[in-house]
Structure formats: structure tokens, C-alpha cells
């Protein structure tokens, strides 16, 4: 019990921000591809090019948006013009570090090219990031999984960094919170 209390305290005190680049240098990739996060850590996705998404799936169906036990979180398509001077950003907070979270890009064909991402994937056994990516690359193309684009427009008015952030808790077993945020960087 004492250990639990201390662990909770430490985890709360050390909440970190983990930045993930999406499509850097024109690649169909998240960088890094897989991260380890503690409860309370915020994962921030910076969309650097093209027209990608961060969309939650399951290990079993890497290229389909999760529908059960709850709707997966979804950044929607984030288009970045070649001459863009601002980039869209999307973030969510990890509420349960012992539940692995699986993601893919919903742009046509990107998931099948290995554009997938994981939080707290196992490092050994059947459900590693590598196994997930391999499964994604063997998944049938399925354009009906395209993200719904529920996120707000990236063309925000000039505002202090973070001021446009909204946060919507996602309830249910998966225990992640989604926040669509379009910070002008
Ligand atoms: C993008 O290119 C820059 C410059 O070559 C390099 O420093 C950076 O590591 C690259 N990033 C990725 C994700 O490939
Ligand atoms: C981004 O991709 C989606 C899905 O392919 C498409 O519907 C949308 O028009 C694209 N956005 C832009 C600005 O090209
Ligand atoms: C495509 O995705 C939808 C939504 O996840 C699913 O209902 C459908 O069965 C999938 N089709 C194929 C061919 O995988
Ligand atoms: C980018 O290029 C498009 C098309 O030429 C133009 O309409 C837009 O104003 C440009 N945006 C910036 C930020 O330069
Ligand atoms: C966290 O996830 C694990 C594994 O999925 C689950 O057993 C546990 O009940 C979850 N804890 C909370 C507080 O939701
Ligand atoms: Cu993509």
C-alpha cells in the first residue's frame, strides 16, 4: 500500500510530454515509431508534411479504426501544404500505462506501408510494435476506415502556444483522453 502510494506520487510528479513527428522529411512514418509512456504523460503529435492522421486501432486490426470497447481517438486528416508556415498538432494523455495503445495513419495505403505507432507495446512476446507493423503491412487496403476528420481546422487564429487546446476525456476501459489541439508553432 505504501509502495502504491509512492508510485502514484512519483508518476504524478514526473508527467512528461513526449513529442512524435508525423511525416518528417516526407516519410510515411511516425518518429519515434513506438514510445513508452507513464500514466499522465502527454503524447504530442506534430504533423510536418503531407496529409496524415493519428487514428487508434487494435492490435488485431491494425489498419481499422477501433470501434470496441469504445471508439478510437482520431486526429482526422491533417493536411500540411509544402509552403506551410504553421503545423497542426494533436495530443492525448495516457491514463493507463499498462494498456498498450495502437495507432495507424488512415490516409489511403499508408498503414499498409507500415505507417503505424504504438504506446507501451510489449518488448517481447506476440504483441510487439514490430509484430503490429508487420500485421499492418499485410492488412488488406480498406479505404472505408478513413478518419472522420472530426478535429478542428488547422487554420487557427494567432494565439499563444497551447491556447487553442481543447480537451475531451474519453471514458471507458481504454482510459485515454483525447485532445485536439492546433497550436501555432
Ligand atoms: C529529417 O532530415 C533531417 C535533415 O537531414 C534530419 O536531421 C532528421 O533526422 C530527419 N528526420 C527524420 C524523421 O528522418
Ligand atoms: C487529405 O486526405 C483526405 C483523405 O484522402 C482527403 O479527403 C482530403 O481532401 C485531403 N486533404 C487535402 C487538403 O488534400
Ligand atoms: C473495412 O473497415 C470497416 C470498418 O472498420 C469494416 O467494417 C470492413 O469490414 C472492412 N472491410 C475489409 C474488406 O476489411
Ligand atoms: C502556399 O501556396 C498556395 C498556392 O500557391 C498559396 O495560395 C498560399 O497562400 C501559400 N501559403 C503561404 C503560407 O505562403
Ligand atoms: C489498466 O489497464 C489494465 C490492462 O488493460 C487493466 O487490467 C486495468 O484494469 C486498467 N486500470 C484502470 C484503472 O483502468
Ligand atoms: Cu499517412
Short mmCIF file of C-alpha atoms and ligand atoms in Angstrom, two decimals:
data_model
loop_
_atom_site.label_atom_id
_atom_site.label_comp_id
_atom_site.label_asym_id
_atom_site.label_seq_id
_atom_site.Cartn_x
_atom_site.Cartn_y
_atom_site.Cartn_z
CA UNK A 1 0.00 0.00 0.00
CA UNK A 2 2.80 2.37 0.87
CA UNK A 3 4.60 1.37 -2.30
CA UNK A 4 1.47 2.03 -4.33
CA UNK A 5 1.07 5.48 -2.81
CA UNK A 6 4.67 6.38 -3.50
CA UNK A 7 4.48 5.08 -7.04
CA UNK A 8 1.40 7.18 -7.67
CA UNK A 9 3.10 10.24 -6.31
CA UNK A 10 6.21 9.73 -8.41
CA UNK A 11 4.21 9.11 -11.55
CA UNK A 12 2.13 12.22 -11.00
CA UNK A 13 5.20 14.32 -10.34
CA UNK A 14 7.04 13.14 -13.41
CA UNK A 15 4.34 13.51 -16.07
CA UNK A 16 6.19 14.14 -19.28
CA UNK A 17 5.50 15.42 -22.73
CA UNK A 18 6.52 13.02 -25.48
CA UNK A 19 6.79 14.57 -28.93
CA UNK A 20 6.19 12.46 -32.03
CA UNK A 21 6.87 13.80 -35.50
CA UNK A 22 4.46 12.73 -38.23
CA UNK A 23 5.70 12.57 -41.81
CA UNK A 24 9.06 14.20 -41.20
CA UNK A 25 11.05 14.76 -44.40
CA UNK A 26 8.18 13.39 -46.44
CA UNK A 27 8.41 9.91 -44.89
CA UNK A 28 5.35 7.77 -44.26
CA UNK A 29 6.31 7.34 -40.65
CA UNK A 30 5.90 8.44 -37.09
CA UNK A 31 9.16 9.28 -35.38
CA UNK A 32 9.67 7.64 -32.98
CA UNK A 33 7.51 4.70 -34.05
CA UNK A 34 6.93 3.38 -30.57
CA UNK A 35 7.13 5.05 -27.18
CA UNK A 36 6.98 4.11 -23.53
CA UNK A 37 4.77 6.41 -21.52
CA UNK A 38 3.79 6.66 -17.88
CA UNK A 39 0.32 7.45 -16.63
CA UNK A 40 -0.31 11.15 -17.11
CA UNK A 41 2.22 11.61 -19.88
CA UNK A 42 1.04 13.61 -22.85
CA UNK A 43 1.82 12.40 -26.36
CA UNK A 44 2.05 15.33 -28.76
CA UNK A 45 1.97 14.69 -32.50
CA UNK A 46 3.45 17.31 -34.79
CA UNK A 47 2.24 16.95 -38.38
CA UNK A 48 5.14 18.08 -40.52
CA UNK A 49 4.11 17.28 -44.09
CA UNK A 50 1.55 15.78 -46.45
CA UNK A 51 -1.84 14.68 -45.17
CA UNK A 52 -1.72 12.14 -42.38
CA UNK A 53 -3.76 11.12 -39.36
CA UNK A 54 -3.15 9.54 -35.98
CA UNK A 55 -6.00 7.08 -35.61
CA UNK A 56 -6.42 4.46 -32.91
CA UNK A 57 -6.82 0.82 -33.90
CA UNK A 58 -6.45 -2.50 -32.16
CA UNK A 59 -3.56 -4.93 -32.32
CA UNK A 60 -5.83 -7.40 -34.12
CA UNK A 61 -6.90 -4.98 -36.88
CA UNK A 62 -4.00 -2.52 -37.30
CA UNK A 63 -5.49 -0.53 -40.19
CA UNK A 64 -9.09 -0.17 -38.99
CA UNK A 65 -10.26 2.45 -36.54
CA UNK A 66 -11.13 0.92 -33.19
CA UNK A 67 -14.86 0.63 -32.56
CA UNK A 68 -14.94 -1.52 -29.41
CA UNK A 69 -14.84 -1.36 -26.45
CA UNK A 70 -15.05 2.29 -27.41
CA UNK A 71 -14.44 4.50 -30.40
CA UNK A 72 -10.76 5.03 -31.05
CA UNK A 73 -9.35 8.50 -30.88
CA UNK A 74 -8.64 10.14 -34.21
CA UNK A 75 -6.83 13.30 -35.19
CA UNK A 76 -8.63 13.47 -38.51
CA UNK A 77 -6.66 14.35 -41.66
CA UNK A 78 -4.03 16.99 -41.07
CA UNK A 79 -3.00 18.50 -44.38
CA UNK A 80 0.24 20.45 -44.41
CA UNK A 81 0.94 22.45 -47.57
CA UNK A 82 4.53 22.35 -48.87
CA UNK A 83 4.83 26.06 -48.15
CA UNK A 84 3.13 25.92 -44.75
CA UNK A 85 4.49 28.19 -42.06
CA UNK A 86 2.37 26.62 -39.32
CA UNK A 87 1.89 22.97 -38.47
CA UNK A 88 -1.04 21.26 -36.84
CA UNK A 89 -0.57 19.48 -33.56
CA UNK A 90 -2.69 16.86 -31.83
CA UNK A 91 -2.25 15.36 -28.39
CA UNK A 92 -3.68 12.95 -25.90
CA UNK A 93 -2.87 11.91 -22.37
CA UNK A 94 -2.06 8.36 -21.34
CA UNK A 95 -4.29 7.38 -18.45
CA UNK A 96 -3.31 3.75 -18.11
CA UNK A 97 0.30 2.82 -18.73
CA UNK A 98 -0.38 -0.91 -18.59
CA UNK A 99 -2.74 -0.88 -21.58
CA UNK A 100 -0.85 -0.83 -24.89
CA UNK A 101 -2.28 1.65 -27.40
CA UNK A 102 -2.12 1.06 -31.15
CA UNK A 103 -2.37 3.66 -33.92
CA UNK A 104 -2.16 3.98 -37.69
CA UNK A 105 -2.38 6.60 -40.40
CA UNK A 106 -5.77 6.46 -42.12
CA UNK A 107 -4.55 8.01 -45.36
CA UNK A 108 -5.10 5.56 -48.21
CA UNK A 109 -2.33 2.99 -48.30
CA UNK A 110 -0.17 4.47 -45.56
CA UNK A 111 -0.97 1.86 -42.92
CA UNK A 112 -0.15 -0.91 -45.39
CA UNK A 113 3.19 0.83 -45.95
CA UNK A 114 3.90 0.48 -42.25
CA UNK A 115 2.81 3.91 -41.02
CA UNK A 116 1.83 2.76 -37.55
CA UNK A 117 2.61 3.78 -33.99
CA UNK A 118 2.32 2.27 -30.53
CA UNK A 119 2.36 3.36 -26.92
CA UNK A 120 3.58 0.88 -24.34
CA UNK A 121 3.78 -2.08 -26.68
CA UNK A 122 5.34 -5.21 -25.23
CA UNK A 123 9.05 -5.59 -25.98
CA UNK A 124 8.83 -9.38 -26.12
CA UNK A 125 6.17 -11.91 -26.98
CA UNK A 126 3.39 -11.72 -29.55
CA UNK A 127 2.28 -8.10 -29.26
CA UNK A 128 5.41 -6.10 -30.00
CA UNK A 129 5.49 -2.98 -32.16
CA UNK A 130 7.32 -4.97 -34.80
CA UNK A 131 4.59 -7.62 -34.90
CA UNK A 132 1.95 -4.89 -35.13
CA UNK A 133 3.73 -3.20 -38.03
CA UNK A 134 4.20 -6.49 -39.84
CA UNK A 135 0.47 -7.20 -39.47
CA UNK A 136 -0.35 -3.72 -40.77
CA UNK A 137 1.75 -4.28 -43.86
CA UNK A 138 -0.20 -7.44 -44.58
CA UNK A 139 -3.60 -5.86 -43.96
CA UNK A 140 -6.00 -5.50 -46.85
CA UNK A 141 -6.40 -1.97 -48.09
CA UNK A 142 -9.60 -0.61 -46.65
CA UNK A 143 -10.48 2.93 -47.58
CA UNK A 144 -13.66 2.79 -45.53
CA UNK A 145 -11.53 3.24 -42.45
CA UNK A 146 -10.66 6.79 -43.45
CA UNK A 147 -10.72 9.02 -40.44
CA UNK A 148 -13.78 11.11 -39.96
CA UNK A 149 -11.87 14.35 -39.65
CA UNK A 150 -13.63 15.46 -36.53
CA UNK A 151 -10.72 17.60 -35.46
CA UNK A 152 -10.97 21.35 -35.75
CA UNK A 153 -9.49 23.22 -38.66
CA UNK A 154 -5.77 23.80 -38.54
CA UNK A 155 -6.17 27.38 -39.64
CA UNK A 156 -6.35 28.84 -36.21
CA UNK A 157 -6.02 32.49 -35.46
CA UNK A 158 -2.75 33.56 -33.94
CA UNK A 159 -2.75 32.71 -30.29
CA UNK A 160 -0.24 31.89 -27.61
CA UNK A 161 1.08 28.35 -27.86
CA UNK A 162 -1.43 25.95 -26.38
CA UNK A 163 -4.25 28.45 -26.17
CA UNK A 164 -6.30 26.64 -28.78
CA UNK A 165 -6.15 23.34 -26.97
CA UNK A 166 -9.38 21.69 -26.09
CA UNK A 167 -9.58 18.51 -24.11
CA UNK A 168 -12.23 15.85 -24.22
CA UNK A 169 -11.95 12.91 -21.87
CA UNK A 170 -12.58 9.54 -23.39
CA UNK A 171 -14.41 7.37 -20.92
CA UNK A 172 -14.34 3.63 -20.76
CA UNK A 173 -11.96 0.77 -20.45
CA UNK A 174 -9.21 2.04 -22.63
CA UNK A 175 -8.64 5.06 -20.47
CA UNK A 176 -7.03 7.54 -22.75
CA UNK A 177 -8.07 11.12 -23.08
CA UNK A 178 -8.13 12.84 -26.43
CA UNK A 179 -7.37 16.43 -27.04
CA UNK A 180 -7.48 18.02 -30.44
CA UNK A 181 -5.06 20.86 -30.44
CA UNK A 182 -3.83 23.09 -33.17
CA UNK A 183 -1.01 25.03 -31.74
CA UNK A 184 0.69 27.56 -33.93
CA UNK A 185 4.37 26.77 -33.83
C1 LIG B 1 14.92 14.76 -41.41
O1 LIG B 1 16.05 15.32 -42.06
C2 LIG B 1 16.91 16.00 -41.18
C3 LIG B 1 17.99 16.65 -42.02
O2 LIG B 1 18.57 15.71 -42.88
C4 LIG B 1 17.48 15.01 -40.15
O3 LIG B 1 18.30 15.68 -39.23
C5 LIG B 1 16.33 14.36 -39.40
O4 LIG B 1 16.83 13.38 -38.53
C6 LIG B 1 15.34 13.74 -40.37
N1 LIG B 1 14.21 13.24 -39.62
C7 LIG B 1 13.62 12.09 -39.90
C8 LIG B 1 12.49 11.68 -39.03
O5 LIG B 1 14.00 11.36 -40.82
C1 LIG B 2 -6.48 14.68 -47.12
O1 LIG B 2 -6.77 13.33 -47.37
C2 LIG B 2 -8.16 13.02 -47.32
C3 LIG B 2 -8.34 11.51 -47.48
O2 LIG B 2 -7.65 11.05 -48.60
C4 LIG B 2 -8.89 13.80 -48.38
O3 LIG B 2 -10.28 13.54 -48.29
C5 LIG B 2 -8.64 15.28 -48.19
O4 LIG B 2 -9.23 16.00 -49.25
C6 LIG B 2 -7.14 15.55 -48.15
N1 LIG B 2 -6.93 16.97 -47.85
C7 LIG B 2 -6.33 17.80 -48.68
C8 LIG B 2 -6.29 19.24 -48.27
O5 LIG B 2 -5.82 17.41 -49.73
C1 LIG B 3 -13.18 -2.09 -43.70
O1 LIG B 3 -13.32 -1.41 -42.47
C2 LIG B 3 -14.65 -1.40 -41.97
C3 LIG B 3 -14.66 -0.54 -40.71
O2 LIG B 3 -13.68 -0.98 -39.81
C4 LIG B 3 -15.11 -2.84 -41.73
O3 LIG B 3 -16.45 -2.83 -41.29
C5 LIG B 3 -15.00 -3.65 -43.00
O4 LIG B 3 -15.30 -5.00 -42.75
C6 LIG B 3 -13.59 -3.55 -43.57
N1 LIG B 3 -13.52 -4.22 -44.86
C7 LIG B 3 -12.50 -5.02 -45.19
C8 LIG B 3 -12.55 -5.58 -46.57
O5 LIG B 3 -11.56 -5.27 -44.42
C1 LIG B 4 1.09 28.48 -50.30
O1 LIG B 4 0.86 28.30 -51.68
C2 LIG B 4 -0.52 28.44 -52.05
C3 LIG B 4 -0.66 28.07 -53.51
O2 LIG B 4 0.29 28.69 -54.28
C4 LIG B 4 -0.98 29.87 -51.73
O3 LIG B 4 -2.34 30.02 -52.06
C5 LIG B 4 -0.78 30.13 -50.27
O4 LIG B 4 -1.09 31.48 -49.99
C6 LIG B 4 0.66 29.86 -49.86
N1 LIG B 4 0.73 29.94 -48.41
C7 LIG B 4 1.78 30.52 -47.78
C8 LIG B 4 1.73 30.48 -46.29
O5 LIG B 4 2.69 31.04 -48.38
C1 LIG B 5 -5.33 -0.55 -16.88
O1 LIG B 5 -5.17 -1.49 -17.93
C2 LIG B 5 -5.05 -2.83 -17.46
C3 LIG B 5 -4.70 -3.69 -18.66
O2 LIG B 5 -5.59 -3.47 -19.72
C4 LIG B 5 -6.32 -3.23 -16.76
O3 LIG B 5 -6.21 -4.54 -16.27
C5 LIG B 5 -6.59 -2.27 -15.62
O4 LIG B 5 -7.84 -2.56 -15.04
C6 LIG B 5 -6.60 -0.83 -16.10
N1 LIG B 5 -6.68 0.06 -14.95
C7 LIG B 5 -7.58 1.05 -14.90
C8 LIG B 5 -7.54 1.90 -13.68
O5 LIG B 5 -8.42 1.22 -15.78
CU1 LIG B 6 -0.04 8.91 -43.51
#
